[in-house]
């Protein structure tokens, strides 16, 4: 067997593979002998079928199969040994009137080669790194929510503006019949608020669905219908009151602090607010980090210029899926995937040049940290290391989980690298301002 490469240009090459009869004949003969031993053909005893008949029935199929195996194995070996960085897979060139009866067979494969380029993390324009701070308004609102969540319900005889009202929404024409609890303070429509205030258990009021709540998403759960239907709904519903309660806020005392954070970890309202600020900003950091990662990705794609073997990739996309695509479909798919492919190449180069590898021990520690944070959400604040080790071992026994955690760990490594080396400008903002700037 002989393999040679013809360089077409910087991004395209053709590999030629010459296979002689000596490369495949012994293997083909052995397989046909095995077929003969097992063949059941009417008129012949098992194992006594003439070899000529076996060759006539199976010879070409076996030959094609063995040659294809040779091609695949040796072509992959050649690409590895020659250190050719290819995109997609080699594409066999169409050969009209190919003669499988020839002793010497020749094949050609098109290659799309990865481009040569440099990545500069010091982008021309600085990328904003947001530092989200929990301001006084946010902290006070969080304290209020905690007091409300852990407060107690006090029964009322009449609906007041701060009450929670349980009742049933009904509209037969729209197939609505849903028992729910609504907070008067979350209503937006003045007519609805006026209709409810002062009402008692057993009273029924007619309410318009249009603009009923301050937050539109609340309507679908209140009426027990889909969000799509709720967004389009503009009708009257009857709300029959069954229960009226006022939620008395919980006192900011040691009992509440211990319930929230464990015994004696927080001992005053001041410490509570400091803890809320710390925990909130830690959560915000995840959002700002993701925003930073996305923004740097976009900036690197925009500023790192290189060509791709576009024609080859379109042809490869055309034939590599479950079904053959048309020329137009392949072109559209290439255009959709080009940006992602460019970043894969950029990211691969960054990982290689900065030696960012995921080692098993650090993956295990990363998994343990992830597991610990998950357990904390369910109140298990201080798990033992052997418990974490056991869970991590089970998690890392699942290849899908290994791949997912490895991707997350690599993203963290890239983020740490960007924070150290990229052209960044830090900007402190409140959470509301971050949402406005980042997603407007």
GROMACS .gro file of C-alpha atoms in nm, residues 27 33 47-48 79 112 117 135 143 146 158 192 233 256 274 280 307 335 375 404 406 412 417 430:
model
   24
   27UNK     CA    1  -0.767  -1.181   0.419
   33UNK     CA    2  -1.293  -2.022   0.320
   47UNK     CA    3  -1.867  -2.747   0.378
   48UNK     CA    4  -1.855  -2.902   0.028
   79UNK     CA    5  -0.331   1.147   0.908
  112UNK     CA    6  -1.012   2.016   0.434
  117UNK     CA    7  -0.378   3.172   1.263
  135UNK     CA    8  -2.760   4.745   4.677
  143UNK     CA    9  -3.531   4.071   5.402
  146UNK     CA   10  -3.783   3.626   5.401
  158UNK     CA   11  -6.263   4.136   5.473
  192UNK     CA   12  -5.999   4.447   4.004
  233UNK     CA   13  -5.692   3.612   2.673
  256UNK     CA   14  -3.537   3.288   6.231
  274UNK     CA   15  -2.431   4.116   5.529
  280UNK     CA   16  -2.647   3.738   4.644
  307UNK     CA   17  -1.017   3.150   0.602
  335UNK     CA   18  -2.362   2.933   0.719
  375UNK     CA   19  -2.655   1.923   4.876
  404UNK     CA   20  -2.061   1.747   3.096
  406UNK     CA   21  -1.526   1.826   3.187
  412UNK     CA   22  -1.392   2.766   3.415
  417UNK     CA   23  -0.735   3.262   3.179
  430UNK     CA   24  -2.662   4.697   4.048
   0.00000   0.00000   0.00000
